[in-house]
Amino acid sequence: MAFGSIDEVQAGLAGQDYVCGRALATVVFLALRLGRPLFLEGEAGTGKTEIAKAIAAGLGRRLIRLQCYEGLDAASAVYEWNFAEQMIAIRAAEASGGADRDALKTELFTEEYLIERPLLQAMRPQPGGAPVLLIDELDRTDAPFEAFLLEALSDFQVTIPELGTVKAPEPPIVILTSNRTREVHDALKRRCLYHWVDYPDFEREIEILQARAPEAATALSREVVAFVQKLRTEDLFKKPGVAETIDWAKCLLALDVINLSPEVIADTLGAILKYQDDIQKLEGSEAKRILDEAKAELVTA
């Protein structure tokens, strides 16, 4: 299955409960059509990771995720040898006596003892076609890993010294994400199509919430989205993303909340704000002020 047009991209993603605008659907369509990696930047919680999952599900492809972190190196991202199994094989050979050291060395570095990590997995043939390779939060890594990644994504191949070069028979669909905690090198960006994933406007966030929490009443959904969008205009250390909007709505549903009130907001702030300093800013009358402003905008909308 493939997306034949931008409209099909939007429809296909909507079928996976991912609501996106035409600009994002266009860049996804172009990345798939041209076989180019897609680089998505934006604040945390705006749906960058989710779009990779939605594309994989919509196309019926396997999703392979490389979660980046500080200190990630090429070996951890590509492959490792199963040292525990290798040691067992060595002990067994020694116990049987007369082990040929050269033959044993050759046997130990075969596919049987290879642990494939995400980048190597993405180069292997997959049922249903090339997989979707999600390289998540690339900004958490360092420059040497970026340089390695640049080479790997240019040729879509990796080298294992003991076994040789593994080249993808069909290039994977590559999606890279960044929360922009640091700038990613221009050389890597130039290899990709780029899109900034911003917070959605009111109507689109309502659509997203209806797709992800359809059991929420329309009135409550509108209050939740209006409050969260108003909250994003405040001076916060970490503004709530769409993921927090969805989580909060589900929490309110679990509590059988029908309408927002300052008391309900105070009790459930941990679902939308993740830093104590931000939570303290909404204590007292602040939550009521923001709620009143949000409801006033709903009335005038």
PDB file of C-alpha atoms in Angstrom:
ATOM      1  CA  MET A   1       0.000   0.000   0.000  1.00  0.00           C
ATOM      2  CA  ALA A   2       1.240   3.525  -0.783  1.00  0.00           C
ATOM      3  CA  PHE A   3      -0.121   7.042  -0.517  1.00  0.00           C
ATOM      4  CA  GLY A   4      -0.833   8.238  -4.046  1.00  0.00           C
ATOM      5  CA  SER A   5      -1.573  11.862  -3.193  1.00  0.00           C
ATOM      6  CA  ILE A   6      -1.462  14.437  -0.417  1.00  0.00           C
ATOM      7  CA  ASP A   7      -5.159  13.859   0.245  1.00  0.00           C
ATOM      8  CA  GLU A   8      -4.470  10.140   0.615  1.00  0.00           C
ATOM      9  CA  VAL A   9      -1.732  10.926   3.141  1.00  0.00           C
ATOM     10  CA  GLN A  10      -4.168  12.970   5.222  1.00  0.00           C
ATOM     11  CA  ALA A  11      -6.850  10.310   4.946  1.00  0.00           C
ATOM     12  CA  GLY A  12      -4.407   7.478   5.694  1.00  0.00           C
ATOM     13  CA  LEU A  13      -3.038   9.207   8.781  1.00  0.00           C
ATOM     14  CA  ALA A  14      -6.541  10.137   9.919  1.00  0.00           C
ATOM     15  CA  GLY A  15      -7.347   6.437   9.700  1.00  0.00           C
ATOM     16  CA  GLN A  16      -4.675   5.939  12.362  1.00  0.00           C
ATOM     17  CA  ASP A  17      -6.184   8.745  14.503  1.00  0.00           C
ATOM     18  CA  TYR A  18      -3.444  11.176  13.476  1.00  0.00           C
ATOM     19  CA  VAL A  19      -4.866  14.533  12.400  1.00  0.00           C
ATOM     20  CA  CYS A  20      -2.478  16.723  10.417  1.00  0.00           C
ATOM     21  CA  GLY A  21      -2.614  19.841   8.262  1.00  0.00           C
ATOM     22  CA  ARG A  22      -1.935  19.969   4.550  1.00  0.00           C
ATOM     23  CA  ALA A  23       1.601  21.349   4.963  1.00  0.00           C
ATOM     24  CA  LEU A  24       2.697  18.350   7.037  1.00  0.00           C
ATOM     25  CA  ALA A  25       0.837  15.929   4.757  1.00  0.00           C
ATOM     26  CA  THR A  26       2.625  17.476   1.764  1.00  0.00           C
ATOM     27  CA  VAL A  27       6.112  17.027   3.184  1.00  0.00           C
ATOM     28  CA  VAL A  28       5.270  13.433   4.190  1.00  0.00           C
ATOM     29  CA  PHE A  29       4.038  12.732   0.661  1.00  0.00           C
ATOM     30  CA  LEU A  30       7.200  14.212  -0.856  1.00  0.00           C
ATOM     31  CA  ALA A  31       9.484  12.295   1.515  1.00  0.00           C
ATOM     32  CA  LEU A  32       7.777   9.037   0.565  1.00  0.00           C
ATOM     33  CA  ARG A  33       7.664   9.831  -3.163  1.00  0.00           C
ATOM     34  CA  LEU A  34      11.293  11.010  -3.390  1.00  0.00           C
ATOM     35  CA  GLY A  35      12.748   8.520  -0.909  1.00  0.00           C
ATOM     36  CA  ARG A  36      14.182  11.307   1.230  1.00  0.00           C
ATOM     37  CA  PRO A  37      14.557  11.238   5.020  1.00  0.00           C
ATOM     38  CA  LEU A  38      12.073  13.486   6.828  1.00  0.00           C
ATOM     39  CA  PHE A  39      13.420  15.702   9.606  1.00  0.00           C
ATOM     40  CA  LEU A  40      10.800  16.931  12.081  1.00  0.00           C
ATOM     41  CA  GLU A  41      11.551  19.583  14.677  1.00  0.00           C
ATOM     42  CA  GLY A  42       9.248  21.054  17.273  1.00  0.00           C
ATOM     43  CA  GLU A  43       8.409  21.243  20.936  1.00  0.00           C
ATOM     44  CA  ALA A  44       8.027  18.014  22.877  1.00  0.00           C
ATOM     45  CA  GLY A  45       4.526  16.574  22.738  1.00  0.00           C
ATOM     46  CA  THR A  46       3.496  17.991  19.373  1.00  0.00           C
ATOM     47  CA  GLY A  47       3.170  14.602  17.644  1.00  0.00           C
ATOM     48  CA  LYS A  48       6.542  14.096  15.931  1.00  0.00           C
ATOM     49  CA  THR A  49       6.998  10.549  17.169  1.00  0.00           C
ATOM     50  CA  GLU A  50       3.346   9.671  16.630  1.00  0.00           C
ATOM     51  CA  ILE A  51       3.479  10.517  12.936  1.00  0.00           C
ATOM     52  CA  ALA A  52       6.124   7.830  12.367  1.00  0.00           C
ATOM     53  CA  LYS A  53       3.873   5.300  14.083  1.00  0.00           C
ATOM     54  CA  ALA A  54       0.905   6.440  12.008  1.00  0.00           C
ATOM     55  CA  ILE A  55       2.854   6.209   8.730  1.00  0.00           C
ATOM     56  CA  ALA A  56       4.072   2.702   9.566  1.00  0.00           C
ATOM     57  CA  ALA A  57       0.566   1.548  10.481  1.00  0.00           C
ATOM     58  CA  GLY A  58      -1.006   3.279   7.485  1.00  0.00           C
ATOM     59  CA  LEU A  59       1.427   1.669   5.049  1.00  0.00           C
ATOM     60  CA  GLY A  60       1.475  -1.696   6.796  1.00  0.00           C
ATOM     61  CA  ARG A  61       5.221  -1.473   7.417  1.00  0.00           C
ATOM     62  CA  ARG A  62       7.318  -2.446  10.404  1.00  0.00           C
ATOM     63  CA  LEU A  63       8.313   0.440  12.694  1.00  0.00           C
ATOM     64  CA  ILE A  64      11.921   0.316  13.917  1.00  0.00           C
ATOM     65  CA  ARG A  65      12.735   2.930  16.557  1.00  0.00           C
ATOM     66  CA  LEU A  66      16.169   4.189  17.525  1.00  0.00           C
ATOM     67  CA  GLN A  67      15.726   6.164  20.729  1.00  0.00           C
ATOM     68  CA  CYS A  68      18.631   8.591  20.956  1.00  0.00           C
ATOM     69  CA  TYR A  69      20.376   9.515  24.186  1.00  0.00           C
ATOM     70  CA  GLU A  70      23.558  11.208  25.341  1.00  0.00           C
ATOM     71  CA  GLY A  71      26.541   8.950  24.671  1.00  0.00           C
ATOM     72  CA  LEU A  72      24.849   6.861  21.977  1.00  0.00           C
ATOM     73  CA  ASP A  73      27.522   5.496  19.643  1.00  0.00           C
ATOM     74  CA  ALA A  74      27.570   3.692  16.327  1.00  0.00           C
ATOM     75  CA  ALA A  75      28.069   0.256  17.883  1.00  0.00           C
ATOM     76  CA  SER A  76      25.001   0.580  20.109  1.00  0.00           C
ATOM     77  CA  ALA A  77      22.908   1.807  17.193  1.00  0.00           C
ATOM     78  CA  VAL A  78      24.048  -0.853  14.684  1.00  0.00           C
ATOM     79  CA  TYR A  79      25.004  -4.144  16.325  1.00  0.00           C
ATOM     80  CA  GLU A  80      26.645  -5.890  19.261  1.00  0.00           C
ATOM     81  CA  TRP A  81      28.105  -9.342  19.701  1.00  0.00           C
ATOM     82  CA  ASN A  82      26.410 -11.657  22.170  1.00  0.00           C
ATOM     83  CA  PHE A  83      29.403 -12.056  24.451  1.00  0.00           C
ATOM     84  CA  ALA A  84      27.548 -14.277  26.930  1.00  0.00           C
ATOM     85  CA  GLU A  85      26.679 -16.828  24.230  1.00  0.00           C
ATOM     86  CA  GLN A  86      30.184 -16.585  22.787  1.00  0.00           C
ATOM     87  CA  MET A  87      31.699 -17.387  26.188  1.00  0.00           C
ATOM     88  CA  ILE A  88      29.400 -20.396  26.566  1.00  0.00           C
ATOM     89  CA  ALA A  89      30.524 -21.636  23.145  1.00  0.00           C
ATOM     90  CA  ILE A  90      34.182 -21.185  24.115  1.00  0.00           C
ATOM     91  CA  ARG A  91      33.706 -23.072  27.400  1.00  0.00           C
ATOM     92  CA  ALA A  92      31.881 -25.873  25.598  1.00  0.00           C
ATOM     93  CA  ALA A  93      34.666 -26.146  23.017  1.00  0.00           C
ATOM     94  CA  GLU A  94      37.325 -26.215  25.735  1.00  0.00           C
ATOM     95  CA  ALA A  95      35.428 -28.869  27.683  1.00  0.00           C
ATOM     96  CA  SER A  96      35.158 -31.109  24.631  1.00  0.00           C
ATOM     97  CA  GLY A  97      38.916 -30.798  24.070  1.00  0.00           C
ATOM     98  CA  GLY A  98      40.897 -30.391  20.884  1.00  0.00           C
ATOM     99  CA  ALA A  99      39.181 -27.144  19.855  1.00  0.00           C
ATOM    100  CA  ASP A 100      40.638 -25.569  16.728  1.00  0.00           C
ATOM    101  CA  ARG A 101      41.261 -21.959  17.768  1.00  0.00           C
ATOM    102  CA  ASP A 102      41.088 -20.556  14.236  1.00  0.00           C
ATOM    103  CA  ALA A 103      37.900 -22.433  13.430  1.00  0.00           C
ATOM    104  CA  LEU A 104      36.371 -21.412  16.763  1.00  0.00           C
ATOM    105  CA  LYS A 105      37.216 -17.768  16.151  1.00  0.00           C
ATOM    106  CA  THR A 106      35.462 -17.928  12.788  1.00  0.00           C
ATOM    107  CA  GLU A 107      32.412 -19.623  14.250  1.00  0.00           C
ATOM    108  CA  LEU A 108      32.057 -17.091  17.060  1.00  0.00           C
ATOM    109  CA  PHE A 109      31.668 -14.122  14.716  1.00  0.00           C
ATOM    110  CA  THR A 110      28.719 -15.290  12.655  1.00  0.00           C
ATOM    111  CA  GLU A 111      25.084 -14.239  12.389  1.00  0.00           C
ATOM    112  CA  GLU A 112      24.246 -16.706  15.168  1.00  0.00           C
ATOM    113  CA  TYR A 113      25.957 -14.506  17.759  1.00  0.00           C
ATOM    114  CA  LEU A 114      24.996 -11.142  16.285  1.00  0.00           C
ATOM    115  CA  ILE A 115      22.588  -8.873  18.156  1.00  0.00           C
ATOM    116  CA  GLU A 116      21.015  -6.525  15.648  1.00  0.00           C
ATOM    117  CA  ARG A 117      20.302  -2.979  16.769  1.00  0.00           C
ATOM    118  CA  PRO A 118      17.858  -0.603  15.006  1.00  0.00           C
ATOM    119  CA  LEU A 119      20.077   0.671  12.181  1.00  0.00           C
ATOM    120  CA  LEU A 120      21.103  -2.839  11.130  1.00  0.00           C
ATOM    121  CA  GLN A 121      17.518  -4.091  11.447  1.00  0.00           C
ATOM    122  CA  ALA A 122      16.408  -1.282   9.126  1.00  0.00           C
ATOM    123  CA  MET A 123      18.841  -2.482   6.457  1.00  0.00           C
ATOM    124  CA  ARG A 124      17.381  -5.993   6.435  1.00  0.00           C
ATOM    125  CA  PRO A 125      14.537  -7.075   4.127  1.00  0.00           C
ATOM    126  CA  GLN A 126      11.194  -6.851   5.929  1.00  0.00           C
ATOM    127  CA  PRO A 127       7.809  -8.464   5.246  1.00  0.00           C
ATOM    128  CA  GLY A 128       5.549  -5.958   3.526  1.00  0.00           C
ATOM    129  CA  GLY A 129       8.342  -3.726   2.264  1.00  0.00           C
ATOM    130  CA  ALA A 130      10.984  -1.379   3.619  1.00  0.00           C
ATOM    131  CA  PRO A 131      10.435  -0.489   7.289  1.00  0.00           C
ATOM    132  CA  VAL A 132       9.874   2.922   8.817  1.00  0.00           C
ATOM    133  CA  LEU A 133      13.047   3.866  10.704  1.00  0.00           C
ATOM    134  CA  LEU A 134      12.323   6.386  13.454  1.00  0.00           C
ATOM    135  CA  ILE A 135      15.432   8.118  14.799  1.00  0.00           C
ATOM    136  CA  ASP A 136      13.864   9.800  17.789  1.00  0.00           C
ATOM    137  CA  GLU A 137      15.222  12.879  19.610  1.00  0.00           C
ATOM    138  CA  LEU A 138      18.390  13.159  17.555  1.00  0.00           C
ATOM    139  CA  ASP A 139      19.313  16.353  19.416  1.00  0.00           C
ATOM    140  CA  ARG A 140      20.203  14.235  22.459  1.00  0.00           C
ATOM    141  CA  THR A 141      23.240  12.742  20.674  1.00  0.00           C
ATOM    142  CA  ASP A 142      26.574  14.364  19.804  1.00  0.00           C
ATOM    143  CA  ALA A 143      28.424  15.430  16.644  1.00  0.00           C
ATOM    144  CA  PRO A 144      30.370  12.153  16.077  1.00  0.00           C
ATOM    145  CA  PHE A 145      27.148  10.147  15.997  1.00  0.00           C
ATOM    146  CA  GLU A 146      25.597  12.654  13.605  1.00  0.00           C
ATOM    147  CA  ALA A 147      28.592  12.224  11.286  1.00  0.00           C
ATOM    148  CA  PHE A 148      28.204   8.452  11.368  1.00  0.00           C
ATOM    149  CA  LEU A 149      24.490   8.758  10.733  1.00  0.00           C
ATOM    150  CA  LEU A 150      25.133  11.033   7.759  1.00  0.00           C
ATOM    151  CA  GLU A 151      27.192   8.297   6.102  1.00  0.00           C
ATOM    152  CA  ALA A 152      24.752   5.519   6.983  1.00  0.00           C
ATOM    153  CA  LEU A 153      21.761   7.427   5.589  1.00  0.00           C
ATOM    154  CA  SER A 154      23.615   8.494   2.447  1.00  0.00           C
ATOM    155  CA  ASP A 155      24.330   4.946   1.290  1.00  0.00           C
ATOM    156  CA  PHE A 156      21.791   3.044   3.397  1.00  0.00           C
ATOM    157  CA  GLN A 157      24.413   0.542   4.398  1.00  0.00           C
ATOM    158  CA  VAL A 158      26.435  -0.367   7.478  1.00  0.00           C
ATOM    159  CA  THR A 159      29.677  -2.296   7.837  1.00  0.00           C
ATOM    160  CA  ILE A 160      30.353  -5.071  10.310  1.00  0.00           C
ATOM    161  CA  PRO A 161      34.126  -5.712  10.230  1.00  0.00           C
ATOM    162  CA  GLU A 162      33.783  -9.446  10.894  1.00  0.00           C
ATOM    163  CA  LEU A 163      30.975  -9.996   8.365  1.00  0.00           C
ATOM    164  CA  GLY A 164      31.277  -7.239   5.778  1.00  0.00           C
ATOM    165  CA  THR A 165      28.880  -4.591   4.489  1.00  0.00           C
ATOM    166  CA  VAL A 166      25.119  -4.902   4.807  1.00  0.00           C
ATOM    167  CA  LYS A 167      23.234  -2.779   2.268  1.00  0.00           C
ATOM    168  CA  ALA A 168      19.496  -2.252   2.341  1.00  0.00           C
ATOM    169  CA  PRO A 169      17.831  -3.904  -0.687  1.00  0.00           C
ATOM    170  CA  GLU A 170      15.245  -1.121  -0.444  1.00  0.00           C
ATOM    171  CA  PRO A 171      15.976   2.099   1.520  1.00  0.00           C
ATOM    172  CA  PRO A 172      13.915   2.382   4.701  1.00  0.00           C
ATOM    173  CA  ILE A 173      11.488   5.254   5.228  1.00  0.00           C
ATOM    174  CA  VAL A 174      13.511   7.452   7.593  1.00  0.00           C
ATOM    175  CA  ILE A 175      11.978   9.930  10.016  1.00  0.00           C
ATOM    176  CA  LEU A 176      14.226  11.922  12.350  1.00  0.00           C
ATOM    177  CA  THR A 177      12.857  14.023  15.207  1.00  0.00           C
ATOM    178  CA  SER A 178      14.362  16.741  17.358  1.00  0.00           C
ATOM    179  CA  ASN A 179      13.057  18.771  20.289  1.00  0.00           C
ATOM    180  CA  ARG A 180      15.708  21.371  19.383  1.00  0.00           C
ATOM    181  CA  THR A 181      17.557  21.264  22.690  1.00  0.00           C
ATOM    182  CA  ARG A 182      20.557  21.870  20.437  1.00  0.00           C
ATOM    183  CA  GLU A 183      21.046  22.565  16.743  1.00  0.00           C
ATOM    184  CA  VAL A 184      21.534  19.570  14.463  1.00  0.00           C
ATOM    185  CA  HIS A 185      24.345  19.990  11.926  1.00  0.00           C
ATOM    186  CA  ASP A 186      23.397  21.518   8.582  1.00  0.00           C
ATOM    187  CA  ALA A 187      25.040  18.662   6.649  1.00  0.00           C
ATOM    188  CA  LEU A 188      22.499  16.224   8.055  1.00  0.00           C
ATOM    189  CA  LYS A 189      19.582  18.589   7.551  1.00  0.00           C
ATOM    190  CA  ARG A 190      20.538  19.049   3.898  1.00  0.00           C
ATOM    191  CA  ARG A 191      19.979  15.329   3.303  1.00  0.00           C
ATOM    192  CA  CYS A 192      16.417  15.606   4.583  1.00  0.00           C
ATOM    193  CA  LEU A 193      13.117  17.276   3.877  1.00  0.00           C
ATOM    194  CA  TYR A 194      12.311  19.531   6.829  1.00  0.00           C
ATOM    195  CA  HIS A 195       9.162  20.472   8.703  1.00  0.00           C
ATOM    196  CA  TRP A 196       8.562  22.350  11.943  1.00  0.00           C
ATOM    197  CA  VAL A 197       5.752  20.669  13.889  1.00  0.00           C
ATOM    198  CA  ASP A 198       4.022  23.465  15.771  1.00  0.00           C
ATOM    199  CA  TYR A 199       1.233  23.454  18.305  1.00  0.00           C
ATOM    200  CA  PRO A 200      -2.082  23.070  16.449  1.00  0.00           C
ATOM    201  CA  ASP A 201      -4.678  25.825  16.317  1.00  0.00           C
ATOM    202  CA  PHE A 202      -7.887  25.498  18.304  1.00  0.00           C
ATOM    203  CA  GLU A 203      -9.974  23.702  15.701  1.00  0.00           C
ATOM    204  CA  ARG A 204      -7.257  21.203  14.795  1.00  0.00           C
ATOM    205  CA  GLU A 205      -6.548  20.410  18.444  1.00  0.00           C
ATOM    206  CA  ILE A 206     -10.270  19.765  18.899  1.00  0.00           C
ATOM    207  CA  GLU A 207     -10.100  17.330  15.958  1.00  0.00           C
ATOM    208  CA  ILE A 208      -7.090  15.602  17.490  1.00  0.00           C
ATOM    209  CA  LEU A 209      -8.777  15.296  20.871  1.00  0.00           C
ATOM    210  CA  GLN A 210     -11.965  13.917  19.307  1.00  0.00           C
ATOM    211  CA  ALA A 211      -9.878  11.320  17.457  1.00  0.00           C
ATOM    212  CA  ARG A 212      -7.871  10.268  20.525  1.00  0.00           C
ATOM    213  CA  ALA A 213     -10.558  10.656  23.199  1.00  0.00           C
ATOM    214  CA  PRO A 214     -13.852  10.307  21.308  1.00  0.00           C
ATOM    215  CA  GLU A 215     -15.792   9.597  24.496  1.00  0.00           C
ATOM    216  CA  ALA A 216     -15.204  13.168  25.733  1.00  0.00           C
ATOM    217  CA  ALA A 217     -18.244  15.439  25.404  1.00  0.00           C
ATOM    218  CA  THR A 218     -17.902  18.317  22.962  1.00  0.00           C
ATOM    219  CA  ALA A 219     -18.335  20.955  25.684  1.00  0.00           C
ATOM    220  CA  LEU A 220     -15.618  19.454  27.868  1.00  0.00           C
ATOM    221  CA  SER A 221     -13.270  19.010  24.902  1.00  0.00           C
ATOM    222  CA  ARG A 222     -13.658  22.670  23.971  1.00  0.00           C
ATOM    223  CA  GLU A 223     -12.987  23.811  27.536  1.00  0.00           C
ATOM    224  CA  VAL A 224      -9.929  21.572  27.814  1.00  0.00           C
ATOM    225  CA  VAL A 225      -8.421  22.766  24.539  1.00  0.00           C
ATOM    226  CA  ALA A 226      -9.227  26.420  25.252  1.00  0.00           C
ATOM    227  CA  PHE A 227      -7.587  26.199  28.689  1.00  0.00           C
ATOM    228  CA  VAL A 228      -4.477  24.423  27.388  1.00  0.00           C
ATOM    229  CA  GLN A 229      -4.075  26.875  24.526  1.00  0.00           C
ATOM    230  CA  LYS A 230      -4.401  29.786  26.958  1.00  0.00           C
ATOM    231  CA  LEU A 231      -1.892  28.067  29.237  1.00  0.00           C
ATOM    232  CA  ARG A 232       0.654  27.967  26.410  1.00  0.00           C
ATOM    233  CA  THR A 233       0.678  31.772  26.332  1.00  0.00           C
ATOM    234  CA  GLU A 234       1.871  31.878  29.951  1.00  0.00           C
ATOM    235  CA  ASP A 235       5.520  32.091  30.981  1.00  0.00           C
ATOM    236  CA  LEU A 236       6.118  28.413  31.713  1.00  0.00           C
ATOM    237  CA  PHE A 237       9.291  26.338  31.798  1.00  0.00           C
ATOM    238  CA  LYS A 238       7.587  23.592  29.750  1.00  0.00           C
ATOM    239  CA  LYS A 239       4.416  24.379  27.860  1.00  0.00           C
ATOM    240  CA  PRO A 240       1.943  21.487  27.598  1.00  0.00           C
ATOM    241  CA  GLY A 241       1.919  19.697  24.258  1.00  0.00           C
ATOM    242  CA  VAL A 242      -0.891  17.931  22.459  1.00  0.00           C
ATOM    243  CA  ALA A 243       0.073  14.732  24.277  1.00  0.00           C
ATOM    244  CA  GLU A 244      -0.684  16.469  27.584  1.00  0.00           C
ATOM    245  CA  THR A 245      -4.023  17.729  26.255  1.00  0.00           C
ATOM    246  CA  ILE A 246      -5.033  14.149  25.440  1.00  0.00           C
ATOM    247  CA  ASP A 247      -3.753  12.785  28.758  1.00  0.00           C
ATOM    248  CA  TRP A 248      -5.591  15.474  30.717  1.00  0.00           C
ATOM    249  CA  ALA A 249      -8.861  14.860  28.905  1.00  0.00           C
ATOM    250  CA  LYS A 250      -8.606  11.143  29.667  1.00  0.00           C
ATOM    251  CA  CYS A 251      -7.888  11.905  33.330  1.00  0.00           C
ATOM    252  CA  LEU A 252     -10.957  14.156  33.503  1.00  0.00           C
ATOM    253  CA  LEU A 253     -13.066  11.431  31.913  1.00  0.00           C
ATOM    254  CA  ALA A 254     -11.806   8.934  34.481  1.00  0.00           C
ATOM    255  CA  LEU A 255     -12.955  11.347  37.202  1.00  0.00           C
ATOM    256  CA  ASP A 256     -16.375  11.793  35.529  1.00  0.00           C
ATOM    257  CA  VAL A 257     -15.752  15.522  35.129  1.00  0.00           C
ATOM    258  CA  ILE A 258     -18.370  17.321  33.035  1.00  0.00           C
ATOM    259  CA  ASN A 259     -17.059  20.897  33.195  1.00  0.00           C
ATOM    260  CA  LEU A 260     -13.775  22.463  34.211  1.00  0.00           C
ATOM    261  CA  SER A 261     -13.512  24.289  37.520  1.00  0.00           C
ATOM    262  CA  PRO A 262     -10.546  25.786  39.411  1.00  0.00           C
ATOM    263  CA  GLU A 263     -10.801  22.933  41.918  1.00  0.00           C
ATOM    264  CA  VAL A 264     -10.676  20.226  39.244  1.00  0.00           C
ATOM    265  CA  ILE A 265      -7.756  21.963  37.544  1.00  0.00           C
ATOM    266  CA  ALA A 266      -5.826  22.172  40.824  1.00  0.00           C
ATOM    267  CA  ASP A 267      -6.370  18.456  41.445  1.00  0.00           C
ATOM    268  CA  THR A 268      -5.219  17.363  37.974  1.00  0.00           C
ATOM    269  CA  LEU A 269      -2.402  19.787  37.093  1.00  0.00           C
ATOM    270  CA  GLY A 270       0.102  16.940  37.122  1.00  0.00           C
ATOM    271  CA  ALA A 271      -1.439  15.658  33.889  1.00  0.00           C
ATOM    272  CA  ILE A 272      -0.597  18.818  31.937  1.00  0.00           C
ATOM    273  CA  LEU A 273       2.380  20.374  33.746  1.00  0.00           C
ATOM    274  CA  LYS A 274       5.509  18.372  34.550  1.00  0.00           C
ATOM    275  CA  TYR A 275       7.567  20.856  36.558  1.00  0.00           C
ATOM    276  CA  GLN A 276       6.814  21.965  40.108  1.00  0.00           C
ATOM    277  CA  ASP A 277       7.712  25.588  39.352  1.00  0.00           C
ATOM    278  CA  ASP A 278       5.063  25.662  36.618  1.00  0.00           C
ATOM    279  CA  ILE A 279       2.488  24.044  38.900  1.00  0.00           C
ATOM    280  CA  GLN A 280       3.188  26.614  41.634  1.00  0.00           C
ATOM    281  CA  LYS A 281       2.518  29.437  39.160  1.00  0.00           C
ATOM    282  CA  LEU A 282      -1.046  28.182  38.744  1.00  0.00           C
ATOM    283  CA  GLU A 283      -1.804  27.912  42.434  1.00  0.00           C
ATOM    284  CA  GLY A 284      -4.330  30.239  44.016  1.00  0.00           C
ATOM    285  CA  SER A 285      -6.251  32.505  41.679  1.00  0.00           C
ATOM    286  CA  GLU A 286      -4.084  31.985  38.559  1.00  0.00           C
ATOM    287  CA  ALA A 287      -5.881  28.855  37.416  1.00  0.00           C
ATOM    288  CA  LYS A 288      -9.242  30.609  37.810  1.00  0.00           C
ATOM    289  CA  ARG A 289      -7.999  33.635  35.849  1.00  0.00           C
ATOM    290  CA  ILE A 290      -6.803  31.493  32.933  1.00  0.00           C
ATOM    291  CA  LEU A 291      -9.996  29.417  32.994  1.00  0.00           C
ATOM    292  CA  ASP A 292     -12.178  32.549  32.980  1.00  0.00           C
ATOM    293  CA  GLU A 293     -10.217  33.987  30.043  1.00  0.00           C
ATOM    294  CA  ALA A 294     -10.452  30.702  28.151  1.00  0.00           C
ATOM    295  CA  LYS A 295     -14.228  30.454  28.694  1.00  0.00           C
ATOM    296  CA  ALA A 296     -14.670  34.084  27.664  1.00  0.00           C
ATOM    297  CA  GLU A 297     -12.885  33.387  24.383  1.00  0.00           C
ATOM    298  CA  LEU A 298     -15.122  30.365  23.813  1.00  0.00           C
ATOM    299  CA  VAL A 299     -18.203  32.543  24.217  1.00  0.00           C
ATOM    300  CA  THR A 300     -16.948  35.149  21.744  1.00  0.00           C
ATOM    301  CA  ALA A 301     -15.627  32.587  19.248  1.00  0.00           C
TER     302      ALA A 301
END
